[in-house]
Structure formats: C-alpha cells, structure tokens
Amino acid sequence: MYWPLDAPRVYAARKVSPTVPPKNRQDRTQKDEEEKYSALLGLRVSRNGQHFATITATSLNIWQTFPVVLLVSVIRSASSIRTYGDNSDVLLRPDSSIVAVQTSRGFLITYNISVDPSTRVFQQQRYDAKATRRSLSGRRPIENSIAGQREVLIRFRMIIKIDAGIGKALALDEELVIATEKPAAIQCIRWVTDNKTSQTSTELLNRMPWMNKKSAVVDIIYNRAMSLFVWIANDGRAYAVQRIPAGNEKSDIPKRLFRGYGFHVPEEESLFAVKASINARFSLLAIGCSNGEVHVYTARDYVGSIPLSHKLIPPVSRSTSGPITFLSYSPDGYCLFVGYANGWALWSVYGRLGGNSFFADRSISKENDDLWLSGTRDGSWIDGGSGVLFSRFGDSRLWMLEMVRSAVTGCFGPANVSRMLLHSSSTVMVYRGHDLIDLVSVSADSSLWHQAQIPAAYLLDQHPIRSAVISPDGRYIAVAGRRGLAHYSINSGRWKTFDDPDVENSFVVRGGMCWYQHILIVAVEFGEHHELRLYSREHGLNESLVFVERLTTPIVVITPTGENSLLVYTSDNNLYHYIISASSTGIQLVQVGQIGLHGIVRAPARVRAVTWYIPEHQLLDGDPSQDVVHASVLFLVDAKLVLLQPTTDDEGKLKYDMRIIASNVEYFAFIRDQGLSRNTAETPLPLSAVEENGSDDFRMDSALLDSLWYFNGISIQCWPDTQDLLKPASTEDHKDLPSPVPILVDFYPTAIALRSGVVIGIDPELVQRRDAHFAFFRFSIRTQLFLPPLLRYYLSQHDPPSALALAHAYSSLSYLPHALEILLHTVLDDEVDHPPPPSSTLLPAVLAFLAAFPAYLDILVQCTRKTEVRSWHTLFAHLPPPRELFEEALQRGMLKTAGGYLLILHTFEDGDGSAEQCVRLLRRAGEEGDWELCKELARFLMALDGEGDGLREAMRRLGLEPMARGGLERGEVLQLRAPGRVARQGSGLESGTSSRRGSSGSRSASSVAKADGGDYFTAGRL
C-alpha cells in the first residue's frame, strides 16, 4: 500500500563539490581523505520523528525532519580523534534528549540535547509590502509560518569506556544495552543512577541456556510496543528476547537479565541472519539473510511459538543486489523497506513486491548522478511513514524518497477500500476512473486523478497526516494530523479548517472517521474524554459541530454499515450499534444495541476493522434494536479475519462461536458495506462516459452483493456469497469452510470495481530518460478481470444457473466476450497441460455454458487462434466438427467468424475441403459487399496454391474474369501462404498434416493472425 513518488530530495551538511577527476597523485590522495571524513557512517531517528542524528568520522549532526534542516553540528578536535578514535556509529535516546557517539576504540561520547523554545533559527525573510496578509486557509496570519525553527542546543555530557569492546550498542529510554566482544556478554548501563541499584548490570552469553555457547551478538534491535528484542549472533542465528523486570528473578538460580528463544536457525551459510526488523502492528519479525532473502516470522506468543510466515525473494540475484544493509518496517507496519548494497526494494506486509531500483539503467544513473538508485548504507522511515531517509556508502548526502500510501493504512473503512484514495505528506489524490462502467475508459489519464494540496497552515502545526477518509459518493475528503482535522470538497475544490488554533489543538482523532452524506463522523479524544463527533460540511469547522456522543472508554474503530448504521468498537471489548437519525431539526446518533465480547477478543487494541452481516429478512423487515441478535460479526485482528456467529446455549442465552476464516489479510472488502456508493444516483465524475453508461445498466441481482474479498499479499481471494461462510459454522458437524476463489494479480490491488468487473491496482514505474537530468517514480493504473475465475468457480461447483446470473449482470459490458474467452482459454490450457480424469473434466461444462451467449462462435474461434495447435484436438473433442461450426457461422451471417474457421478446417481436413468452403464464403461476401473479407479470402486461396490456380478457378466459378498469370506488374505480386504450405517451405510453422501425425504442435494459432489489415490470414511480399 506504499508507492515511491517523484524524485527524492537530497540533503548534505556541507556543499558537495562536483565530481572532477584529480590531476595528480597528491590531489587524488587529498580527495580520498576528504571523502573518507565526509561520508555518512550512521543515521538514527527519534521516536517522535521530529529529529534525527547523523555522523561522519569526525562530526555529529542533529537535523529536524519537517522541514529537513540541519540544526546543530559538533566537530571533534584532532586530539579527541587521536585519543578516542574515529566515529563509527551513533546512538539516539528515543526521546532525543541524549545522543551517544561510538568510536573505533570502544568509547561512547555522550551529549545532552535540549530545545530552546524562545530562540528561533532559519527565519524566513519577506520583502513584500503585504506581509500581514492572511494565508490561503484564511485562519491565521502568515507570520506564524515564518517564525523559524526552534534552536537546538547540544552539550557534552560524559565519555564511557567499554573495556570489553563494543560489538553492538542500542539506546533505550532507561538504559544503554551493549553487546560486548571479550567476553561475549550483554551489558546494561542506566542513563541515570540512584543509590538503590547499580548503574551497570551484565550477563554473559554462555550463561544463557537458550543461547549457543560459543556465539556472540553482532546486532540488536528493540520494539517498544511489543517489548521485544531481536538479537543476531555471529553464527547466523536470530533470537527473540525479552528483558526480565527487576524482582522477577527466582531466588534459587543466578540473576537473569534476559530470557529468549532462537527462532531463526539457518541450515546453511547463505541463510545466516544479518539484519532484522520488528513489525508490532502485525506481530512479525523480519530477518534479512546473507543471500538477500528476507524470512518473515509470526510472533504468536513470547514463549517460543514463532513459526515462519513467508519469504521475500529479491527480483535479482545476490550478485546483482549485494548484501542487505538495513531493514525497516513503516510505522503502521504495512510496508517493508529493504536496503541492499546495490539497490533497494519495497514489499507489502505479506509479500507483494512494490517499487525497487534494481532495473534502473546504471549508465544513465551514473551519468545523471542518480546514485540513490545504486545502493544504500543506512536508513529509516520518517514523518510517520511519508518518506524514507537513507544514505550510501562513501557519500556525504542524504536522500529522502517520498512515499504515497493508501488511506486504508490509517483509516480502515468501506469507502477507503472501495475508492482509491491516496495521500502523501502534503497532498491527497483520488482516482475516479472506477466510476466508469466500461473497462476501455479505465486508464491512468491525468484527467481521472483529482489531486489537492493540504493547506500549508494546517500542515505547519499538525504534520504529519495520520489518516484520511473519503465519502462513499466520492465528493468529500477529510484528513487528520497530530491534532484537529480538515476536510475538502472535490466539487468546489475548497478546504475547511478551524479558524481558532486552540479549538483545533484541543482534540486528537483516534478511532477513525467516516462520512454520512455531508456529515463527517469522527472518533476523538478530548482531554480525558472519548467522544463521537458529527461535523457538517455545510458550515465552517468552528460552527459545524452538530452532535456529540460521549463514551466512557477509548474508541478503537468505527465503521458505517447498511444505509444508516454505525458500529463503534471500544477498548473495553464492547461493540455498540448506533442509528444515524436525521430529521428537519438536526442529526444525532441513537444507540439501539450493544454486544459484549469479553473473553472473545483478547486484545481489543489489535482490532483493525469490524463489520457485520445481517440476514436479509432482518435487514428489510426487522427491528434495528434486534440487529445485534441476528448479526454475524467480522473482525480483522492483526492479519486474521475472524467470524463471530450468534448461537444460543441450553438456557437460551446468546453466545458467539468464533472461527478464523482467513490469515495474512492485508485488507478486506465486504461489498454490502459499499451499498451507499453503488446506490448513489449522483456521481462526482463529470465525464460523458458515466452519463452514457449510467449506473442503472448494472443489475445487482447477482450473489456478488454479499461477496467478501480480501488480499493476502499474493492474490485476491473472494467468497461470492457470505452465506456460504455462515452455513458451516451453524451446523453441528462444523464442516470445513468453503475455499475462496483466488484471483491472481501481478500488481498491488487497491479497489474492487464491482460495476466494471475488474480489480484495480497500482504499479510503480521508474522513469529514466537521457533528455532529463534526473530519474523519478510514477505509478500506473492496472486492471484485472475477476469474472473468469468466478465463472469457473460456479461451473466447477456444478452451478450453471449462478454462473449465468453473474454473466447476465455484466451483459452490458462491451468486453464480456473477452472475459468469456479468457475463461475458455485458462480452462483449456490447464486441461492440456494437466489432463484430468474424464469424470472431472471441466471443459465440457464451460463449452455448454458459453453456448448460451450470442458470441459463442466468435469466442471459440478467437480462443482457437490464440492457442497452440496441440490444444485444438482437446478443444474440438468436446465440440461439433469444425465444418459444422463453419456452416453455423455462415447460416447466421457471421462471415468474418466463418473465415476464421477456414484455418481450423485446413488443419483438420485436406486442402481441397477448405478451398471449397472458401469459395462458398467468397461468393457470400461478394453478395453482401464485404470487399475487405473478399480480399482476405483471395489471399487465403493464393496461400493454398502459390501459382494462383485455385484463385483463378474460384473466380471462374463465381463468374468473374480470371486474372492472367503474371498480371500483377511492377513487383507487386503477392505470395500468400497457407499454414501447411509455409511450414514445408521452412518458415518455422508446422502444417496441419504434421500435427495429425502426432507432432507436439508447438505452433501457435496466433502466428497466423492478422497482417496487413486482415483478421485471420497472413501475407508475404516478394
């Protein structure tokens, strides 16, 4: 759900001189020395993302992230470097109050960092006379935005000598954790000591029973949310480790500081662990291996249950990519950035490869100095996931690569899933192409993208943007940063923000947002209170608060469902059902139901989304207050899709049976929740194609109204009818759940365009041009038909009526015959490559299904000409003879289709038979005035007989004057070849005769496809 965008911004602590070849050996030595001491060696970002630190061999720099500004720099003296050694690594306390520089001689030089709120640096200067004009948002003077950045002060603190040598060090909130070399141990040094406890505590690795006795720790990472370390040892193993709190040690055993479990045990040296990253949102541990692969494990618990989840294989070999230099999950856990010595790559959380730099043209990159494509040394996500900051080996520059992400990552809701809403650090983008019915109109054309710049005044105070949401009808967008919110109208192009900064800063959006018509529903934290607020788009934000519902516990997630229902899930494991009641006097939320889920969902904070399924009879005629009794609840907990189905016990009390129906779920879409967007008569897309097609042409009388979709990182999975999931759970034998229908895609899917019958997604694309001086990323829109897999599923389940109903719902689409052709093609290829038993073959059912469509004969001939000849015998084993299909096409007046069957006749029968049918078709085409087809048929007859006798005989039988031999002058003689004749002349195409003798038939029918304007015939020019 992350894609790189545009070209990166480049920063450096000092001016980088242009590359000039040294004139002599002395200049070369001086240049090498300068590069050595100016190259970046380390990079660390604070927990709040506001500051980061970098080091070179002699200097320490403290930067601000938004905007990226160098605030303070410390350059060590020559005597300090001689005494303590060069800088080798940098450590930053998570609250950015202390920074430590690790030296090559085993010292830690620490500094205190403080911010002076009264002093500003880098103040902007304005020279126009209208300096007091208001900003574009109209809410505060522009002077507030040019006040400058707060000054950062850095002071020397102390120097710590580690006599045992430093293998790896890590700075935490309370202490430094150091892996020493001799002896191999873990040493913890508290930042602040007291009289009750020692400042230093140490545990030898050979005293830890779960560690390999002869190993040493070479890398350590820590995740605060999971309270978990990952240690990497020099023998290639990786360990999940927890700190034992003081006072929890047993008195009868020596004091222990850590307990752990080895979860990555390589069987060969190529699988040795070199880097690691922790994903707290999805409970994943990623291990980068020596061969460039990334092995991802699932941390089910803290007692050793950490199985392998999946592997990420780089798109190039190890020799091309180089070793892994760093791993980093995005703050929300949806994306993994993997840096290599020779490039970098992005993966979605469960394995979809995204943008990468491995296929860049190295010569152009070197010529344009685009070295950010050629490898990384260290890096980190900044600005809440809006970009990646990284450095290179031997370079003093920093590159900040901006990312654009799906709004689903910050606000999981039906509208965000059904519509492609993206946002970057400063803009929101909406793709409106899926409002079009016909696939031919779905494209990446810039007119189909609506892009809006978030007000600069709001970004200045509330950066970064944490969440965004779009309305079901696509007319409104809302965004929320660190505090407050702002919303936008696509039709008017106007933003609305709070005029009063105090009101904006008084609350935080936490729990999500959603739209109901022009009303924005927001879950907020206001001081110590937790509220549901309703804002009207019709008024300014200061005056638009129309209703407030106060809750006693924090809100985890809110979800609109049905026509006017709202589900609210709270941290105390309660699911509340509200009705949005609108009247002439106002709008309000009315609670009509509540479900207590105590003991069912163990960790409420890990719930990403919630919705429910209500039976049709209750939805249409039932009392809304009884919806909680009939509803089957769907939870997305981490990456597991959980179904809770209501039942009653022996005493008649309501209880819920829980089943995990899917794992590795990146997101899911319940089509019923998207009913508002489908039933909306007004569309925000003012294009003629929408008006011509109209939403009424799409008949939602198919089972897809209750379909459930999810993406697992590999493919889209779909249950066409959610009721199929409920039936096994309601039976006493608890039979297995029905398998979902897989829909393979080679891009990242972002929306299900139900009316268009396609899955829409985004594919990143790197643009390099010799006439441009820089490379940049852009993304293209990709589509994939989902009709063929669903139709195949119904036919494999012996349910042709459902398949016909589904196809009938999409009968108005111009590309439905193409979808049916794909269905036939995939089934035919599978049964040719892997012949099934006669009792389980699916091809006859598919052919019988296709026979119900007027384009049946066209579908057959199109599929035939695009498959290999060896597949023709399998296909026509279940069809009438080609001659009968030719006659049927001729009888229906489908002359061009009948022409296509001439090739098949030539393959299965002798040449005289196909020539006779060609003469008949030529006569019919002449009678109907289809002279283009006549020309192609004439070419076909000449291909059967290179001397032209067959064509002259046909013309004679048609009563036309035959052309004399050589009648075409000036070198314009056309020699047209039939497939069999051409093959015998050594063109590389096999003849129909050889195919009948048992040849493997490697020739594809597409090799005799349209040339020089024809549809089914080939021509050669002498």
mmCIF file with all atom_site columns, N, CA and C in Angstrom, residues 197-226:
data_model
loop_
_atom_site.group_PDB
_atom_site.id
_atom_site.type_symbol
_atom_site.label_atom_id
_atom_site.label_alt_id
_atom_site.label_comp_id
_atom_site.label_asym_id
_atom_site.label_entity_id
_atom_site.label_seq_id
_atom_site.pdbx_PDB_ins_code
_atom_site.Cartn_x
_atom_site.Cartn_y
_atom_site.Cartn_z
_atom_site.occupancy
_atom_site.B_iso_or_equiv
_atom_site.pdbx_formal_charge
_atom_site.auth_seq_id
_atom_site.auth_comp_id
_atom_site.auth_asym_id
_atom_site.auth_atom_id
_atom_site.pdbx_PDB_model_num
ATOM 1  N N  . THR A 1 197 ? 20.198 0.983   43.290 1.00 0.00 ? 197 THR A N  1
ATOM 2  C CA . THR A 1 197 ? 20.606 -0.017  42.305 1.00 0.00 ? 197 THR A CA 1
ATOM 3  C C  . THR A 1 197 ? 21.902 0.407   41.648 1.00 0.00 ? 197 THR A C  1
ATOM 4  N N  . SER A 1 198 ? 22.599 -0.594  41.110 1.00 0.00 ? 198 SER A N  1
ATOM 5  C CA . SER A 1 198 ? 23.835 -0.330  40.401 1.00 0.00 ? 198 SER A CA 1
ATOM 6  C C  . SER A 1 198 ? 23.533 0.256   39.026 1.00 0.00 ? 198 SER A C  1
ATOM 7  N N  . GLN A 1 199 ? 24.442 1.106   38.559 1.00 0.00 ? 199 GLN A N  1
ATOM 8  C CA . GLN A 1 199 ? 24.228 1.712   37.248 1.00 0.00 ? 199 GLN A CA 1
ATOM 9  C C  . GLN A 1 199 ? 24.479 0.712   36.122 1.00 0.00 ? 199 GLN A C  1
ATOM 10 N N  . THR A 1 200 ? 25.267 -0.314  36.378 1.00 0.00 ? 200 THR A N  1
ATOM 11 C CA . THR A 1 200 ? 25.646 -1.280  35.349 1.00 0.00 ? 200 THR A CA 1
ATOM 12 C C  . THR A 1 200 ? 25.250 -2.683  35.767 1.00 0.00 ? 200 THR A C  1
ATOM 13 N N  . SER A 1 201 ? 24.726 -3.450  34.848 1.00 0.00 ? 201 SER A N  1
ATOM 14 C CA . SER A 1 201 ? 24.425 -4.868  35.068 1.00 0.00 ? 201 SER A CA 1
ATOM 15 C C  . SER A 1 201 ? 24.838 -5.638  33.826 1.00 0.00 ? 201 SER A C  1
ATOM 16 N N  . THR A 1 202 ? 25.369 -6.856  34.036 1.00 0.00 ? 202 THR A N  1
ATOM 17 C CA . THR A 1 202 ? 25.948 -7.639  32.943 1.00 0.00 ? 202 THR A CA 1
ATOM 18 C C  . THR A 1 202 ? 25.520 -9.087  33.062 1.00 0.00 ? 202 THR A C  1
ATOM 19 N N  . GLU A 1 203 ? 25.298 -9.729  31.898 1.00 0.00 ? 203 GLU A N  1
ATOM 20 C CA . GLU A 1 203 ? 25.033 -11.167 31.859 1.00 0.00 ? 203 GLU A CA 1
ATOM 21 C C  . GLU A 1 203 ? 25.821 -11.766 30.706 1.00 0.00 ? 203 GLU A C  1
ATOM 22 N N  . LEU A 1 204 ? 26.619 -12.794 31.012 1.00 0.00 ? 204 LEU A N  1
ATOM 23 C CA . LEU A 1 204 ? 27.416 -13.474 29.991 1.00 0.00 ? 204 LEU A CA 1
ATOM 24 C C  . LEU A 1 204 ? 26.528 -14.316 29.104 1.00 0.00 ? 204 LEU A C  1
ATOM 25 N N  . LEU A 1 205 ? 26.870 -14.348 27.807 1.00 0.00 ? 205 LEU A N  1
ATOM 26 C CA . LEU A 1 205 ? 26.055 -15.130 26.868 1.00 0.00 ? 205 LEU A CA 1
ATOM 27 C C  . LEU A 1 205 ? 26.153 -16.625 27.144 1.00 0.00 ? 205 LEU A C  1
ATOM 28 N N  . ASN A 1 206 ? 27.323 -17.091 27.586 1.00 0.00 ? 206 ASN A N  1
ATOM 29 C CA . ASN A 1 206 ? 27.449 -18.535 27.828 1.00 0.00 ? 206 ASN A CA 1
ATOM 30 C C  . ASN A 1 206 ? 26.702 -18.977 29.078 1.00 0.00 ? 206 ASN A C  1
ATOM 31 N N  . ARG A 1 207 ? 26.153 -18.041 29.846 1.00 0.00 ? 207 ARG A N  1
ATOM 32 C CA . ARG A 1 207 ? 25.312 -18.381 30.996 1.00 0.00 ? 207 ARG A CA 1
ATOM 33 C C  . ARG A 1 207 ? 23.821 -18.409 30.623 1.00 0.00 ? 207 ARG A C  1
ATOM 34 N N  . MET A 1 208 ? 23.517 -18.028 29.406 1.00 0.00 ? 208 MET A N  1
ATOM 35 C CA . MET A 1 208 ? 22.122 -18.058 28.963 1.00 0.00 ? 208 MET A CA 1
ATOM 36 C C  . MET A 1 208 ? 21.836 -19.423 28.346 1.00 0.00 ? 208 MET A C  1
ATOM 37 N N  . PRO A 1 209 ? 20.952 -20.220 28.930 1.00 0.00 ? 209 PRO A N  1
ATOM 38 C CA . PRO A 1 209 ? 20.743 -21.595 28.465 1.00 0.00 ? 209 PRO A CA 1
ATOM 39 C C  . PRO A 1 209 ? 20.151 -21.684 27.064 1.00 0.00 ? 209 PRO A C  1
ATOM 40 N N  . TRP A 1 210 ? 19.515 -20.648 26.587 1.00 0.00 ? 210 TRP A N  1
ATOM 41 C CA . TRP A 1 210 ? 18.870 -20.693 25.283 1.00 0.00 ? 210 TRP A CA 1
ATOM 42 C C  . TRP A 1 210 ? 19.770 -20.167 24.163 1.00 0.00 ? 210 TRP A C  1
ATOM 43 N N  . MET A 1 211 ? 20.996 -19.710 24.519 1.00 0.00 ? 211 MET A N  1
ATOM 44 C CA . MET A 1 211 ? 21.951 -19.205 23.527 1.00 0.00 ? 211 MET A CA 1
ATOM 45 C C  . MET A 1 211 ? 22.982 -20.279 23.194 1.00 0.00 ? 211 MET A C  1
ATOM 46 N N  . ASN A 1 212 ? 23.474 -20.223 21.964 1.00 0.00 ? 212 ASN A N  1
ATOM 47 C CA . ASN A 1 212 ? 24.604 -21.065 21.578 1.00 0.00 ? 212 ASN A CA 1
ATOM 48 C C  . ASN A 1 212 ? 25.825 -20.625 22.386 1.00 0.00 ? 212 ASN A C  1
ATOM 49 N N  . LYS A 1 213 ? 26.510 -21.559 23.021 1.00 0.00 ? 213 LYS A N  1
ATOM 50 C CA . LYS A 1 213 ? 27.541 -21.223 23.994 1.00 0.00 ? 213 LYS A CA 1
ATOM 51 C C  . LYS A 1 213 ? 28.717 -20.456 23.393 1.00 0.00 ? 213 LYS A C  1
ATOM 52 N N  . LYS A 1 214 ? 29.039 -20.681 22.130 1.00 0.00 ? 214 LYS A N  1
ATOM 53 C CA . LYS A 1 214 ? 30.222 -20.066 21.542 1.00 0.00 ? 214 LYS A CA 1
ATOM 54 C C  . LYS A 1 214 ? 29.885 -18.887 20.626 1.00 0.00 ? 214 LYS A C  1
ATOM 55 N N  . SER A 1 215 ? 28.689 -18.365 20.733 1.00 0.00 ? 215 SER A N  1
ATOM 56 C CA . SER A 1 215 ? 28.279 -17.285 19.831 1.00 0.00 ? 215 SER A CA 1
ATOM 57 C C  . SER A 1 215 ? 28.435 -15.932 20.514 1.00 0.00 ? 215 SER A C  1
ATOM 58 N N  . ALA A 1 216 ? 28.420 -14.893 19.677 1.00 0.00 ? 216 ALA A N  1
ATOM 59 C CA . ALA A 1 216 ? 28.462 -13.515 20.148 1.00 0.00 ? 216 ALA A CA 1
ATOM 60 C C  . ALA A 1 216 ? 27.398 -12.724 19.401 1.00 0.00 ? 216 ALA A C  1
ATOM 61 N N  . VAL A 1 217 ? 26.849 -11.724 20.062 1.00 0.00 ? 217 VAL A N  1
ATOM 62 C CA . VAL A 1 217 ? 25.792 -10.902 19.464 1.00 0.00 ? 217 VAL A CA 1
ATOM 63 C C  . VAL A 1 217 ? 26.432 -9.811  18.617 1.00 0.00 ? 217 VAL A C  1
ATOM 64 N N  . VAL A 1 218 ? 25.969 -9.707  17.351 1.00 0.00 ? 218 VAL A N  1
ATOM 65 C CA . VAL A 1 218 ? 26.530 -8.705  16.435 1.00 0.00 ? 218 VAL A CA 1
ATOM 66 C C  . VAL A 1 218 ? 25.512 -7.626  16.070 1.00 0.00 ? 218 VAL A C  1
ATOM 67 N N  . ASP A 1 219 ? 24.245 -7.819  16.381 1.00 0.00 ? 219 ASP A N  1
ATOM 68 C CA . ASP A 1 219 ? 23.244 -6.794  16.094 1.00 0.00 ? 219 ASP A CA 1
ATOM 69 C C  . ASP A 1 219 ? 22.088 -6.945  17.069 1.00 0.00 ? 219 ASP A C  1
ATOM 70 N N  . ILE A 1 220 ? 21.520 -5.802  17.481 1.00 0.00 ? 220 ILE A N  1
ATOM 71 C CA . ILE A 1 220 ? 20.394 -5.775  18.414 1.00 0.00 ? 220 ILE A CA 1
ATOM 72 C C  . ILE A 1 220 ? 19.396 -4.741  17.919 1.00 0.00 ? 220 ILE A C  1
ATOM 73 N N  . ILE A 1 221 ? 18.118 -5.100  17.909 1.00 0.00 ? 221 ILE A N  1
ATOM 74 C CA . ILE A 1 221 ? 17.051 -4.132  17.689 1.00 0.00 ? 221 ILE A CA 1
ATOM 75 C C  . ILE A 1 221 ? 16.003 -4.333  18.775 1.00 0.00 ? 221 ILE A C  1
ATOM 76 N N  . TYR A 1 222 ? 15.191 -3.297  18.980 1.00 0.00 ? 222 TYR A N  1
ATOM 77 C CA . TYR A 1 222 ? 14.188 -3.334  20.044 1.00 0.00 ? 222 TYR A CA 1
ATOM 78 C C  . TYR A 1 222 ? 12.918 -2.663  19.566 1.00 0.00 ? 222 TYR A C  1
ATOM 79 N N  . ASN A 1 223 ? 11.772 -3.232  19.957 1.00 0.00 ? 223 ASN A N  1
ATOM 80 C CA . ASN A 1 223 ? 10.480 -2.638  19.656 1.00 0.00 ? 223 ASN A CA 1
ATOM 81 C C  . ASN A 1 223 ? 9.745  -2.396  20.958 1.00 0.00 ? 223 ASN A C  1
ATOM 82 N N  . ARG A 1 224 ? 9.398  -1.139  21.189 1.00 0.00 ? 224 ARG A N  1
ATOM 83 C CA . ARG A 1 224 ? 8.779  -0.760  22.450 1.00 0.00 ? 224 ARG A CA 1
ATOM 84 C C  . ARG A 1 224 ? 7.357  -1.299  22.570 1.00 0.00 ? 224 ARG A C  1
ATOM 85 N N  . ALA A 1 225 ? 6.588  -1.278  21.462 1.00 0.00 ? 225 ALA A N  1
ATOM 86 C CA . ALA A 1 225 ? 5.199  -1.716  21.526 1.00 0.00 ? 225 ALA A CA 1
ATOM 87 C C  . ALA A 1 225 ? 5.076  -3.188  21.910 1.00 0.00 ? 225 ALA A C  1
ATOM 88 N N  . MET A 1 226 ? 6.000  -4.018  21.421 1.00 0.00 ? 226 MET A N  1
ATOM 89 C CA . MET A 1 226 ? 5.970  -5.446  21.752 1.00 0.00 ? 226 MET A CA 1
ATOM 90 C C  . MET A 1 226 ? 6.865  -5.775  22.938 1.00 0.00 ? 226 MET A C  1
#
